[in-house]
mmCIF file of C-alpha atoms and ligand atoms in Angstrom:
data_model
loop_
_atom_site.group_PDB
_atom_site.id
_atom_site.type_symbol
_atom_site.label_atom_id
_atom_site.label_comp_id
_atom_site.label_asym_id
_atom_site.label_seq_id
_atom_site.Cartn_x
_atom_site.Cartn_y
_atom_site.Cartn_z
ATOM 1 C CA MET A 1 112.546 122.359 97.340
ATOM 2 C CA LYS A 2 111.256 120.309 100.244
ATOM 3 C CA THR A 3 107.967 120.845 102.071
ATOM 4 C CA ALA A 4 107.493 119.292 105.500
ATOM 5 C CA LEU A 5 105.568 116.058 105.071
ATOM 6 C CA PRO A 6 102.455 115.503 107.189
ATOM 7 C CA ASN A 7 102.883 113.970 110.647
ATOM 8 C CA SER A 8 100.405 111.993 112.695
ATOM 9 C CA THR A 9 98.876 115.104 114.313
ATOM 10 C CA GLU A 10 98.020 116.417 110.868
ATOM 11 C CA ALA A 11 96.751 113.027 109.707
ATOM 12 C CA VAL A 12 94.269 113.123 112.613
ATOM 13 C CA HIS A 13 93.307 116.800 112.468
ATOM 14 C CA ALA A 14 94.052 118.369 109.051
ATOM 15 C CA GLY A 15 90.941 119.635 107.317
ATOM 16 C CA VAL A 16 88.662 118.307 110.068
ATOM 17 C CA LEU A 17 85.774 120.523 111.184
ATOM 18 C CA ARG A 18 86.130 121.676 114.811
ATOM 19 C CA GLN A 19 82.406 122.116 115.333
ATOM 20 C CA ARG A 20 79.840 119.788 113.825
ATOM 21 C CA PRO A 21 76.039 119.829 113.887
ATOM 22 C CA SER A 22 74.884 118.218 117.190
ATOM 23 C CA HIS A 23 78.479 118.566 118.477
ATOM 24 C CA THR A 24 79.513 115.077 117.434
ATOM 25 C CA LEU A 25 83.265 114.434 117.373
ATOM 26 C CA ALA A 26 83.044 111.968 114.495
ATOM 27 C CA PRO A 27 81.429 113.144 111.255
ATOM 28 C CA ALA A 28 77.852 112.124 110.558
ATOM 29 C CA ILE A 29 77.387 110.430 107.185
ATOM 30 C CA ALA A 30 75.240 112.640 104.962
ATOM 31 C CA GLN A 31 73.358 109.825 103.232
ATOM 32 C CA THR A 32 71.310 111.858 100.797
ATOM 33 C CA ALA A 33 70.772 111.934 97.053
ATOM 34 C CA THR A 34 69.435 115.481 96.989
ATOM 35 C CA TYR A 35 69.149 118.695 99.028
ATOM 36 C CA THR A 36 66.168 120.844 99.912
ATOM 37 C CA PHE A 37 65.442 124.573 99.664
ATOM 38 C CA ALA A 38 63.213 126.539 102.055
ATOM 39 C CA ASN A 39 61.362 128.308 99.253
ATOM 40 C CA THR A 40 61.808 129.611 95.719
ATOM 41 C CA ALA A 41 63.697 132.704 96.905
ATOM 42 C CA ASP A 42 66.165 130.431 98.735
ATOM 43 C CA LEU A 43 66.695 128.421 95.529
ATOM 44 C CA GLU A 44 67.111 131.531 93.398
ATOM 45 C CA ARG A 45 69.604 132.985 95.894
ATOM 46 C CA TYR A 46 71.570 129.702 95.757
ATOM 47 C CA PHE A 47 71.808 129.738 91.951
ATOM 48 C CA ALA A 48 72.771 133.420 91.985
ATOM 49 C CA GLY A 49 75.741 132.497 94.206
ATOM 50 C CA GLY A 50 74.336 134.392 97.208
ATOM 51 C CA ASP A 51 74.034 131.514 99.696
ATOM 52 C CA ALA A 52 75.907 131.971 102.976
ATOM 53 C CA ASP A 53 77.345 128.430 102.713
ATOM 54 C CA PRO A 54 79.818 128.188 99.806
ATOM 55 C CA GLU A 55 79.757 124.372 100.047
ATOM 56 C CA ARG A 56 75.954 124.093 99.778
ATOM 57 C CA GLN A 57 74.797 121.673 97.071
ATOM 58 C CA GLU A 58 71.591 121.027 95.181
ATOM 59 C CA TYR A 59 72.122 117.378 94.134
ATOM 60 C CA GLY A 60 74.283 114.466 95.279
ATOM 61 C CA ARG A 61 76.320 114.067 92.098
ATOM 62 C CA TYR A 62 77.622 117.618 92.509
ATOM 63 C CA GLY A 63 78.781 117.288 96.080
ATOM 64 C CA ASN A 64 78.286 115.848 99.562
ATOM 65 C CA PRO A 65 79.473 117.258 102.915
ATOM 66 C CA THR A 66 80.914 113.923 104.137
ATOM 67 C CA VAL A 67 82.894 113.544 100.912
ATOM 68 C CA ARG A 68 83.890 117.214 100.931
ATOM 69 C CA GLU A 69 85.424 117.067 104.382
ATOM 70 C CA VAL A 70 87.648 114.155 103.343
ATOM 71 C CA GLU A 71 88.582 116.005 100.151
ATOM 72 C CA GLN A 72 89.727 118.964 102.223
ATOM 73 C CA ARG A 73 91.787 116.651 104.432
ATOM 74 C CA ILE A 74 93.485 115.103 101.390
ATOM 75 C CA ALA A 75 94.237 118.574 100.003
ATOM 76 C CA ALA A 76 95.762 119.554 103.373
ATOM 77 C CA LEU A 77 97.991 116.463 103.488
ATOM 78 C CA ASP A 78 99.029 116.870 99.829
ATOM 79 C CA ARG A 79 99.820 120.597 100.425
ATOM 80 C CA ALA A 80 97.398 121.368 97.592
ATOM 81 C CA GLU A 81 94.801 124.113 97.211
ATOM 82 C CA ASP A 82 92.028 121.602 96.641
ATOM 83 C CA ALA A 83 91.263 117.916 96.093
ATOM 84 C CA LEU A 84 88.480 115.693 94.787
ATOM 85 C CA LEU A 85 87.374 112.154 95.561
ATOM 86 C CA PHE A 86 86.132 109.580 93.049
ATOM 87 C CA ALA A 87 84.561 106.129 93.068
ATOM 88 C CA SER A 88 87.960 104.510 92.351
ATOM 89 C CA GLY A 89 91.546 105.376 91.516
ATOM 90 C CA MET A 90 90.778 104.697 87.862
ATOM 91 C CA ALA A 91 87.848 107.147 87.951
ATOM 92 C CA ALA A 92 90.307 109.751 89.293
ATOM 93 C CA VAL A 93 92.831 108.997 86.518
ATOM 94 C CA THR A 94 90.322 108.930 83.663
ATOM 95 C CA THR A 95 88.305 111.979 84.734
ATOM 96 C CA THR A 96 91.513 113.980 85.229
ATOM 97 C CA ALA A 97 92.800 112.973 81.793
ATOM 98 C CA PHE A 98 89.516 113.784 80.045
ATOM 99 C CA ALA A 99 89.396 117.190 81.764
ATOM 100 C CA LEU A 100 92.792 118.120 80.336
ATOM 101 C CA LEU A 101 92.366 116.770 76.793
ATOM 102 C CA LYS A 102 90.627 117.252 73.495
ATOM 103 C CA ALA A 103 90.911 115.427 70.149
ATOM 104 C CA GLY A 104 94.224 116.047 68.429
ATOM 105 C CA ASP A 105 96.138 116.400 71.709
ATOM 106 C CA HIS A 106 99.105 114.301 72.770
ATOM 107 C CA VAL A 107 100.108 112.792 76.132
ATOM 108 C CA ILE A 108 103.333 111.308 77.437
ATOM 109 C CA LEU A 109 103.334 108.297 79.721
ATOM 110 C CA PHE A 110 106.163 106.627 81.557
ATOM 111 C CA ARG A 111 105.994 103.030 80.382
ATOM 112 C CA ASP A 112 105.742 101.448 83.843
ATOM 113 C CA VAL A 113 102.554 103.199 84.999
ATOM 114 C CA TYR A 114 99.693 101.064 86.337
ATOM 115 C CA ARG A 115 98.602 98.783 83.497
ATOM 116 C CA ARG A 116 94.974 99.966 83.495
ATOM 117 C CA THR A 117 96.155 103.581 83.157
ATOM 118 C CA ARG A 118 98.341 102.484 80.243
ATOM 119 C CA GLN A 119 95.421 100.582 78.678
ATOM 120 C CA PHE A 120 93.191 103.656 79.052
ATOM 121 C CA VAL A 121 95.692 105.815 77.178
ATOM 122 C CA ILE A 122 96.570 103.215 74.517
ATOM 123 C CA ASN A 123 93.107 101.728 73.905
ATOM 124 C CA VAL A 124 90.612 104.450 74.857
ATOM 125 C CA LEU A 125 92.247 107.838 74.337
ATOM 126 C CA SER A 126 93.667 106.753 70.971
ATOM 127 C CA ARG A 127 90.100 105.942 69.765
ATOM 128 C CA LEU A 128 89.167 109.526 70.615
ATOM 129 C CA GLY A 129 91.984 111.062 68.615
ATOM 130 C CA VAL A 130 94.497 111.584 71.429
ATOM 131 C CA GLU A 131 98.005 110.413 70.556
ATOM 132 C CA HIS A 132 100.552 109.194 73.074
ATOM 133 C CA THR A 133 104.241 108.467 73.505
ATOM 134 C CA LEU A 134 105.518 105.879 75.979
ATOM 135 C CA ILE A 135 108.920 106.578 77.507
ATOM 136 C CA ASP A 136 111.221 104.546 79.742
ATOM 137 C CA PRO A 137 111.172 105.023 83.534
ATOM 138 C CA GLY A 138 113.167 108.101 84.500
ATOM 139 C CA ALA A 139 114.337 108.780 80.900
ATOM 140 C CA PHE A 140 114.261 112.595 80.905
ATOM 141 C CA ASP A 141 116.049 112.756 77.535
ATOM 142 C CA GLN A 142 113.142 110.765 76.059
ATOM 143 C CA LEU A 143 110.695 113.075 77.847
ATOM 144 C CA GLU A 144 112.238 116.195 76.329
ATOM 145 C CA ALA A 145 112.322 114.587 72.871
ATOM 146 C CA ALA A 146 108.689 113.439 73.116
ATOM 147 C CA ILE A 147 107.173 116.848 73.878
ATOM 148 C CA ARG A 148 105.126 118.259 70.976
ATOM 149 C CA PRO A 149 103.166 121.503 70.567
ATOM 150 C CA ARG A 150 99.936 119.596 71.386
ATOM 151 C CA THR A 151 101.325 117.691 74.389
ATOM 152 C CA ARG A 152 98.881 118.448 77.206
ATOM 153 C CA PHE A 153 100.262 116.384 80.062
ATOM 154 C CA ALA A 154 102.926 113.880 81.070
ATOM 155 C CA LEU A 155 102.038 111.200 83.615
ATOM 156 C CA SER A 156 104.318 109.201 85.862
ATOM 157 C CA GLU A 157 104.075 107.202 89.032
ATOM 158 C CA SER A 158 106.682 107.342 91.763
ATOM 159 C CA PRO A 159 107.400 104.740 93.034
ATOM 160 C CA THR A 160 106.127 102.487 90.242
ATOM 161 C CA ASN A 161 104.822 98.950 90.222
ATOM 162 C CA PRO A 162 106.376 96.373 90.567
ATOM 163 C CA TYR A 163 110.015 97.539 90.344
ATOM 164 C CA LEU A 164 109.510 100.693 92.457
ATOM 165 C CA HIS A 165 111.254 103.109 90.119
ATOM 166 C CA CYS A 166 111.312 106.625 91.579
ATOM 167 C CA ILE A 167 111.641 109.666 89.364
ATOM 168 C CA ASP A 168 113.195 112.996 90.223
ATOM 169 C CA LEU A 169 109.946 114.939 90.704
ATOM 170 C CA SER A 170 111.525 118.428 90.622
ATOM 171 C CA ARG A 171 113.304 117.658 87.350
ATOM 172 C CA PHE A 172 110.119 116.196 85.851
ATOM 173 C CA ALA A 173 108.196 119.347 86.840
ATOM 174 C CA GLU A 174 110.897 121.682 85.564
ATOM 175 C CA ILE A 175 111.173 120.081 82.095
ATOM 176 C CA CYS A 176 107.413 120.045 81.592
ATOM 177 C CA LYS A 177 106.827 123.551 82.956
ATOM 178 C CA LYS A 178 109.288 125.004 80.442
ATOM 179 C CA ALA A 179 107.242 123.435 77.634
ATOM 180 C CA ARG A 180 103.870 124.364 79.252
ATOM 181 C CA VAL A 181 103.019 120.692 79.660
ATOM 182 C CA LYS A 182 101.051 119.747 82.772
ATOM 183 C CA THR A 183 102.518 117.100 85.069
ATOM 184 C CA VAL A 184 100.430 114.383 86.705
ATOM 185 C CA VAL A 185 102.002 112.081 89.295
ATOM 186 C CA ASP A 186 100.232 109.001 90.603
ATOM 187 C CA ALA A 187 101.581 108.923 94.161
ATOM 188 C CA THR A 188 99.550 105.924 95.343
ATOM 189 C CA PHE A 189 102.683 104.029 96.436
ATOM 190 C CA ALA A 190 104.227 107.041 98.194
ATOM 191 C CA THR A 191 101.177 108.619 99.895
ATOM 192 C CA PRO A 192 101.327 112.234 101.169
ATOM 193 C CA CYS A 193 103.382 110.928 104.133
ATOM 194 C CA ASN A 194 106.358 109.758 102.062
ATOM 195 C CA SER A 195 106.607 112.324 99.255
ATOM 196 C CA ASP A 196 105.428 115.812 98.288
ATOM 197 C CA PRO A 197 104.938 116.061 94.513
ATOM 198 C CA ILE A 198 103.013 119.380 94.768
ATOM 199 C CA GLY A 199 105.826 120.907 96.828
ATOM 200 C CA ARG A 200 108.218 119.939 94.057
ATOM 201 C CA GLY A 201 106.234 121.666 91.336
ATOM 202 C CA ILE A 202 103.982 118.860 90.080
ATOM 203 C CA ASP A 203 100.573 120.125 88.887
ATOM 204 C CA LEU A 204 98.280 117.256 89.833
ATOM 205 C CA VAL A 205 98.686 114.329 92.227
ATOM 206 C CA VAL A 206 96.509 111.237 91.872
ATOM 207 C CA HIS A 207 95.993 108.525 94.492
ATOM 208 C CA SER A 208 94.169 105.255 94.492
ATOM 209 C CA ALA A 209 92.550 105.745 97.901
ATOM 210 C CA SER A 210 91.821 101.995 97.857
ATOM 211 C CA LYS A 211 95.405 101.488 99.047
ATOM 212 C CA TYR A 212 97.260 103.340 101.839
ATOM 213 C CA LEU A 213 94.874 106.298 102.259
ATOM 214 C CA SER A 214 91.975 104.096 103.382
ATOM 215 C CA GLY A 215 94.446 101.475 104.569
ATOM 216 C CA HIS A 216 92.141 98.601 105.516
ATOM 217 C CA ASN A 217 91.495 96.783 102.221
ATOM 218 C CA ASP A 218 87.781 97.404 102.672
ATOM 219 C CA VAL A 219 86.879 100.244 100.295
ATOM 220 C CA LEU A 220 87.618 101.540 96.786
ATOM 221 C CA GLY A 221 88.270 105.184 96.001
ATOM 222 C CA GLY A 222 90.428 107.653 94.143
ATOM 223 C CA ALA A 223 91.632 111.211 94.683
ATOM 224 C CA VAL A 224 93.240 114.043 92.775
ATOM 225 C CA SER A 225 94.888 117.121 94.335
ATOM 226 C CA GLY A 226 96.118 120.337 92.733
ATOM 227 C CA SER A 227 95.454 124.034 92.198
ATOM 228 C CA SER A 228 91.932 125.402 92.654
ATOM 229 C CA ALA A 229 91.746 126.207 88.937
ATOM 230 C CA LEU A 230 92.634 122.697 87.744
ATOM 231 C CA ILE A 231 90.518 120.998 90.399
ATOM 232 C CA SER A 232 87.547 123.140 89.449
ATOM 233 C CA LEU A 233 87.915 122.007 85.832
ATOM 234 C CA ILE A 234 88.044 118.354 86.910
ATOM 235 C CA ARG A 235 85.102 118.815 89.324
ATOM 236 C CA ASP A 236 82.919 120.121 86.484
ATOM 237 C CA LEU A 237 83.683 117.027 84.429
ATOM 238 C CA ARG A 238 83.166 114.694 87.405
ATOM 239 C CA SER A 239 79.641 116.099 87.666
ATOM 240 C CA VAL A 240 79.092 115.063 84.028
ATOM 241 C CA LEU A 241 80.897 111.700 83.982
ATOM 242 C CA GLY A 242 79.501 110.772 87.384
ATOM 243 C CA GLY A 243 82.344 108.785 88.961
ATOM 244 C CA ILE A 244 81.615 110.245 92.392
ATOM 245 C CA MET A 245 82.411 108.758 95.786
ATOM 246 C CA ASP A 246 79.650 107.387 97.981
ATOM 247 C CA PRO A 247 79.480 109.113 101.408
ATOM 248 C CA HIS A 248 79.906 105.820 103.297
ATOM 249 C CA ALA A 249 83.106 105.124 101.345
ATOM 250 C CA ALA A 250 84.297 108.659 102.140
ATOM 251 C CA ALA A 251 83.646 108.095 105.844
ATOM 252 C CA LEU A 252 85.698 104.881 105.756
ATOM 253 C CA ILE A 253 88.535 106.627 103.941
ATOM 254 C CA GLY A 254 88.407 109.601 106.298
ATOM 255 C CA ARG A 255 88.591 107.276 109.301
ATOM 256 C CA GLY A 256 91.415 105.272 107.750
ATOM 257 C CA MET A 257 93.388 108.443 107.059
ATOM 258 C CA LYS A 258 93.544 109.275 110.757
ATOM 259 C CA THR A 259 96.077 106.482 111.195
ATOM 260 C CA LEU A 260 97.845 107.084 107.863
ATOM 261 C CA ALA A 261 101.067 108.509 109.297
ATOM 262 C CA LEU A 262 101.247 105.825 112.012
ATOM 263 C CA ARG A 263 100.630 103.034 109.536
ATOM 264 C CA ILE A 264 103.145 104.402 107.057
ATOM 265 C CA GLU A 265 105.785 104.642 109.784
ATOM 266 C CA ARG A 266 105.369 100.922 110.548
ATOM 267 C CA GLN A 267 105.115 99.942 106.883
ATOM 268 C CA ASN A 268 108.261 101.934 106.008
ATOM 269 C CA ALA A 269 110.152 100.194 108.818
ATOM 270 C CA THR A 270 108.893 96.721 107.964
ATOM 271 C CA GLY A 271 109.447 97.254 104.215
ATOM 272 C CA LEU A 272 113.066 98.164 104.820
ATOM 273 C CA ALA A 273 113.617 95.292 107.285
ATOM 274 C CA VAL A 274 112.103 92.759 104.870
ATOM 275 C CA ALA A 275 114.093 94.131 101.925
ATOM 276 C CA ARG A 276 117.377 93.878 103.867
ATOM 277 C CA ALA A 277 116.589 90.361 105.081
ATOM 278 C CA LEU A 278 115.653 89.239 101.569
ATOM 279 C CA GLU A 279 118.844 90.662 100.115
ATOM 280 C CA ALA A 280 120.859 88.505 102.524
ATOM 281 C CA HIS A 281 118.962 85.264 101.729
ATOM 282 C CA PRO A 282 120.642 82.751 99.393
ATOM 283 C CA ALA A 283 117.357 81.738 97.707
ATOM 284 C CA VAL A 284 116.736 85.328 96.589
ATOM 285 C CA GLU A 285 118.115 86.433 93.241
ATOM 286 C CA ARG A 286 117.344 90.166 93.405
ATOM 287 C CA VAL A 287 115.434 92.613 95.588
ATOM 288 C CA PHE A 288 113.734 95.776 94.292
ATOM 289 C CA TYR A 289 113.232 98.321 97.078
ATOM 290 C CA PRO A 290 114.178 102.005 96.770
ATOM 291 C CA GLY A 291 115.466 102.043 100.349
ATOM 292 C CA LEU A 292 118.290 99.661 99.414
ATOM 293 C CA PRO A 293 121.506 101.148 97.985
ATOM 294 C CA SER A 294 121.320 98.400 95.304
ATOM 295 C CA HIS A 295 118.130 99.945 93.828
ATOM 296 C CA PRO A 296 118.899 102.021 90.710
ATOM 297 C CA ASP A 297 116.850 104.968 92.038
ATOM 298 C CA HIS A 298 118.045 104.839 95.633
ATOM 299 C CA LYS A 299 119.718 108.250 95.466
ATOM 300 C CA VAL A 300 116.640 110.016 94.076
ATOM 301 C CA ALA A 301 114.367 108.200 96.534
ATOM 302 C CA ALA A 302 116.582 108.997 99.530
ATOM 303 C CA GLU A 303 116.563 112.694 98.605
ATOM 304 C CA GLN A 304 112.819 113.075 98.056
ATOM 305 C CA MET A 305 111.114 110.478 100.262
ATOM 306 C CA ARG A 306 110.702 110.262 104.022
ATOM 307 C CA GLY A 307 110.422 106.487 103.864
ATOM 308 C CA PHE A 308 110.346 103.970 101.044
ATOM 309 C CA GLY A 309 106.962 102.379 101.588
ATOM 310 C CA GLY A 310 105.612 98.950 102.308
ATOM 311 C CA VAL A 311 105.949 97.245 98.928
ATOM 312 C CA VAL A 312 108.980 95.045 98.269
ATOM 313 C CA SER A 313 109.463 93.108 95.035
ATOM 314 C CA PHE A 314 111.967 90.279 94.641
ATOM 315 C CA THR A 315 112.905 87.395 92.380
ATOM 316 C CA VAL A 316 113.805 83.964 93.713
ATOM 317 C CA ARG A 317 116.171 81.375 92.298
ATOM 318 C CA GLY A 318 114.307 78.495 90.653
ATOM 319 C CA GLY A 319 111.849 80.416 88.449
ATOM 320 C CA ARG A 320 108.046 80.411 88.398
ATOM 321 C CA GLU A 321 107.577 77.207 90.355
ATOM 322 C CA ALA A 322 109.931 78.207 93.187
ATOM 323 C CA ALA A 323 108.218 81.618 93.443
ATOM 324 C CA SER A 324 104.800 79.931 93.719
ATOM 325 C CA ARG A 325 106.114 77.760 96.539
ATOM 326 C CA VAL A 326 107.317 80.824 98.432
ATOM 327 C CA VAL A 327 103.923 82.521 97.989
ATOM 328 C CA ASP A 328 102.129 79.363 99.119
ATOM 329 C CA GLY A 329 104.528 78.912 102.038
ATOM 330 C CA THR A 330 103.730 82.200 103.787
ATOM 331 C CA ARG A 331 101.320 82.143 106.722
ATOM 332 C CA VAL A 332 100.971 85.799 107.755
ATOM 333 C CA ALA A 333 100.679 87.105 104.188
ATOM 334 C CA ALA A 334 97.421 86.545 102.309
ATOM 335 C CA ILE A 335 97.495 85.860 98.565
ATOM 336 C CA ALA A 336 95.711 88.812 96.969
ATOM 337 C CA PRO A 337 96.230 91.695 94.572
ATOM 338 C CA SER A 338 96.374 95.282 95.892
ATOM 339 C CA PHE A 339 98.644 96.769 98.550
ATOM 340 C CA GLY A 340 98.802 99.420 101.243
ATOM 341 C CA GLY A 341 96.373 97.958 103.773
ATOM 342 C CA VAL A 342 96.921 96.759 107.337
ATOM 343 C CA GLU A 343 97.133 93.126 106.193
ATOM 344 C CA THR A 344 100.310 91.828 104.545
ATOM 345 C CA LEU A 345 99.539 90.658 101.009
ATOM 346 C CA ILE A 346 101.676 88.625 98.634
ATOM 347 C CA GLU A 347 101.363 87.905 94.914
ATOM 348 C CA GLN A 348 103.277 86.518 91.978
ATOM 349 C CA PRO A 349 102.631 89.099 89.216
ATOM 350 C CA CYS A 350 102.916 86.533 86.358
ATOM 351 C CA ILE A 351 99.992 84.615 87.885
ATOM 352 C CA MET A 352 98.008 87.568 89.268
ATOM 353 C CA SER A 353 98.149 90.919 87.413
ATOM 354 C CA PHE A 354 99.711 89.504 84.234
ATOM 355 C CA HIS A 355 98.062 86.045 84.243
ATOM 356 C CA GLU A 356 96.966 86.287 80.616
ATOM 357 C CA LEU A 357 100.531 86.749 79.271
ATOM 358 C CA SER A 358 102.850 84.027 77.949
ATOM 359 C CA ASP A 359 106.470 83.773 79.161
ATOM 360 C CA GLU A 360 107.557 85.537 75.945
ATOM 361 C CA GLN A 361 105.096 88.378 76.515
ATOM 362 C CA LEU A 362 106.169 88.646 80.153
ATOM 363 C CA ALA A 363 109.808 88.899 79.048
ATOM 364 C CA ALA A 364 108.879 91.641 76.575
ATOM 365 C CA ILE A 365 107.522 93.824 79.394
ATOM 366 C CA GLY A 366 110.280 92.850 81.818
ATOM 367 C CA ILE A 367 108.222 90.758 84.261
ATOM 368 C CA SER A 368 110.141 87.728 85.514
ATOM 369 C CA PRO A 369 108.038 84.616 86.276
ATOM 370 C CA ALA A 370 110.137 84.366 89.461
ATOM 371 C CA LEU A 371 109.012 87.809 90.643
ATOM 372 C CA ILE A 372 107.068 88.136 93.903
ATOM 373 C CA ARG A 373 105.470 91.342 95.195
ATOM 374 C CA LEU A 374 105.009 91.676 98.915
ATOM 375 C CA SER A 375 102.920 94.478 100.449
ATOM 376 C CA VAL A 376 103.658 94.583 104.143
ATOM 377 C CA GLY A 377 100.856 95.379 106.559
ATOM 378 C CA ILE A 378 101.051 96.665 110.119
ATOM 379 C CA GLU A 379 101.738 93.318 111.787
ATOM 380 C CA GLU A 380 104.874 93.107 113.955
ATOM 381 C CA THR A 381 107.934 93.628 111.775
ATOM 382 C CA GLU A 382 109.622 90.438 113.060
ATOM 383 C CA ASP A 383 106.527 88.360 112.260
ATOM 384 C CA VAL A 384 106.446 89.570 108.641
ATOM 385 C CA VAL A 385 110.206 89.041 108.186
ATOM 386 C CA ARG A 386 110.024 85.585 109.784
ATOM 387 C CA ASP A 387 107.069 84.628 107.605
ATOM 388 C CA VAL A 388 108.809 85.393 104.315
ATOM 389 C CA LEU A 389 112.179 84.010 105.385
ATOM 390 C CA GLY A 390 110.457 80.828 106.587
ATOM 391 C CA ALA A 391 108.887 80.300 103.166
ATOM 392 C CA LEU A 392 112.274 80.893 101.518
ATOM 393 C CA ASP A 393 114.053 78.501 103.927
ATOM 394 C CA ALA A 394 111.533 75.786 103.099
ATOM 395 C CA LEU A 395 112.396 76.233 99.461
ATOM 396 C CA GLY A 396 116.102 75.624 100.085
ATOM 397 C CA GLY A 397 115.471 72.482 102.098
ATOM 398 C CA ALA A 398 112.999 70.877 99.663
HETATM 399 N N1 PLP B 401 97.201 103.755 90.424
HETATM 400 C C1 PLP B 401 97.970 102.766 90.907
HETATM 401 C C2 PLP B 401 99.428 103.003 91.076
HETATM 402 C C3 PLP B 401 97.414 101.520 91.235
HETATM 403 O O1 PLP B 401 98.189 100.529 91.691
HETATM 404 C C4 PLP B 401 96.016 101.330 91.052
HETATM 405 C C5 PLP B 401 95.371 100.037 91.385
HETATM 406 O O2 PLP B 401 95.994 99.062 91.690
HETATM 407 C C6 PLP B 401 95.264 102.384 90.539
HETATM 408 C C7 PLP B 401 95.872 103.579 90.240
HETATM 409 C C8 PLP B 401 93.798 102.234 90.319
HETATM 410 O O3 PLP B 401 93.149 102.353 91.538
HETATM 411 P P1 PLP B 401 91.723 101.660 91.851
HETATM 412 O O4 PLP B 401 91.943 100.200 91.961
HETATM 413 O O5 PLP B 401 91.326 102.314 93.139
HETATM 414 O O6 PLP B 401 90.828 102.016 90.711
#
């Protein structure tokens, strides 16, 4: 099943209040740690659930109107009943996992999920008596075989980092639903503008809002969307664990989201143009981009995504040293981790995210020292293409 993905009109208006206090167009930032009550009767009415405002709060850790408005916008774009914001993507992942689990449970993880998510499951959840099984990207036979009576959820990303594997979301949902296992998809790379996990039957969608949602590389945040019942469970735990979003961060994310669809349109176009240009360059060994027919998941991606995103990974001939020269030779791209913002960023994963690993350890997890990850920004497509090709040309001539 396909749901219509959000367009730019929705990115600007979805979930936005039409009338605000003092008639401001832009939201005021509710910078407050606590909330007041007119008198004891007012407080007692609030706790009895009789307040006229269902969103009224008593204390900042339990809710904030600036944060809440952005949550409602994320829920609207994700086609979900409700959504929550967190201090970071990892706070969203960990709070969601804790809300679904107890000791003795089991979780299934696709092997190529974000390494901190993997570390959380392997190093933290295992200490608390939660077992796990790691399965290969897209291996649904392994998924079916891994499900146990105590399996609570299976987690995947789509696309994944850095090889941009895309999984068939409907199939993932269908297999897990049959076994009453919840599905969690980290859709940070896809955003609500490029894929619709909820529309395809996924239970919970997680985003690192530090990436495309905010879009300006200037704020950290995380989000989770899903049914009211599941979100309510996670909200209760967020109030205990405390990984809440600051209202200023929410305002930045809310503002960034207004241009989400526009940015994604440009980043999809530039990603595809860069990937095609790289594939035609003699210094490039292999390109990983789901929009290219050469990508192993191209068919799945073409069926379930509107565009293929702004991250392109590729290996160059000449190994680690040649890849470093390409990274150093770019002028538009800045050398930095992260992705999804307006600035083009470039990194060599063996030196950045996996810097502590030896060549043997890198080989064991399938990371080539010659691998480069490029996250295209919103600069002119030709400028980004020219920048990367220029750095590759310089390599050939050296
Ligand atoms: N999920 C994915 C796919 C990521 O790439 C990241 C961070 O890079 C995270 C989650 C964690 O997000 P944050 O850095 O906002 O905690």
